[in-house]
GROMACS .gro file of C-alpha atoms in nm:
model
   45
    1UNK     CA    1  -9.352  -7.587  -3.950
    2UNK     CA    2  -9.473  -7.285  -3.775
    3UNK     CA    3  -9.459  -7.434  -3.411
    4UNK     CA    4  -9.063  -7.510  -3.484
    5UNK     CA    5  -9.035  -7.187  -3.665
    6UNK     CA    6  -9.205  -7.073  -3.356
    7UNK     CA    7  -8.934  -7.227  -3.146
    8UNK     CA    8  -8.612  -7.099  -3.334
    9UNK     CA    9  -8.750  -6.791  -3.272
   10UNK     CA   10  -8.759  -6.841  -2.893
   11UNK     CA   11  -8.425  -6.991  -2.898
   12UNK     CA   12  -8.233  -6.703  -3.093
   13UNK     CA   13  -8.368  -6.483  -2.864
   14UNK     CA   14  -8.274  -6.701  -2.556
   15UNK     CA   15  -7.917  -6.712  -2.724
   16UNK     CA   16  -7.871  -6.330  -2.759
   17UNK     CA   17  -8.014  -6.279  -2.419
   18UNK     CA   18  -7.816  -6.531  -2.259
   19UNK     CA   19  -7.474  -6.391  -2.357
   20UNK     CA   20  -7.489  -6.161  -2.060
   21UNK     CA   21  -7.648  -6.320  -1.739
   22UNK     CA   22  -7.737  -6.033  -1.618
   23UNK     CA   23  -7.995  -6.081  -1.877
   24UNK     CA   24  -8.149  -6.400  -1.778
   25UNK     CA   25  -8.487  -6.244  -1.615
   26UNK     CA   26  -8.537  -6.073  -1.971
   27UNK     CA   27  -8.452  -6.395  -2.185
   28UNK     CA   28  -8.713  -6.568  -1.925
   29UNK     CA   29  -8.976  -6.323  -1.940
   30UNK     CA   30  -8.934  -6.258  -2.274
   31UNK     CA   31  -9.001  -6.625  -2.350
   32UNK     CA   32  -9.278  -6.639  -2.194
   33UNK     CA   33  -9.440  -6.342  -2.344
   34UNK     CA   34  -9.364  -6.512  -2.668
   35UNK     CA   35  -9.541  -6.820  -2.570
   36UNK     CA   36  -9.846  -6.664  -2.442
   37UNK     CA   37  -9.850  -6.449  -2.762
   38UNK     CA   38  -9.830  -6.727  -2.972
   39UNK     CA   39 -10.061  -6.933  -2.724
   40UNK     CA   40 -10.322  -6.662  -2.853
   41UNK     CA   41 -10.273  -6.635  -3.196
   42UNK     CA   42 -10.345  -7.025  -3.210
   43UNK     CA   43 -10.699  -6.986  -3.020
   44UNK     CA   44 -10.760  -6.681  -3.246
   45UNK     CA   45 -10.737  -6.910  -3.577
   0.00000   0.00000   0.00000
């Protein structure tokens, strides 16, 4: 549940971002921020 939660997350953001393409490098570096982050928090537990 929290991986897919995990996921939507990534994806709303992705949608917001991508609504202006000037945008894209944010949306992509913001994703992977989030997945590190998260990446983390799961070798933390």
């Amino acid at each position: 549940m929290i991986i897919s939660a995990n996921k939507n997350i990534v994806n709303l953001f992705c949608k917001l971002f991508f609504k202006n393409e000037k945008s894209y490098i944010n949306a992509y570096s913001l994703y992977h921020l989030l997945k590190n982050f998260y990446k983390y928090n799961k070798n933390g537990k």
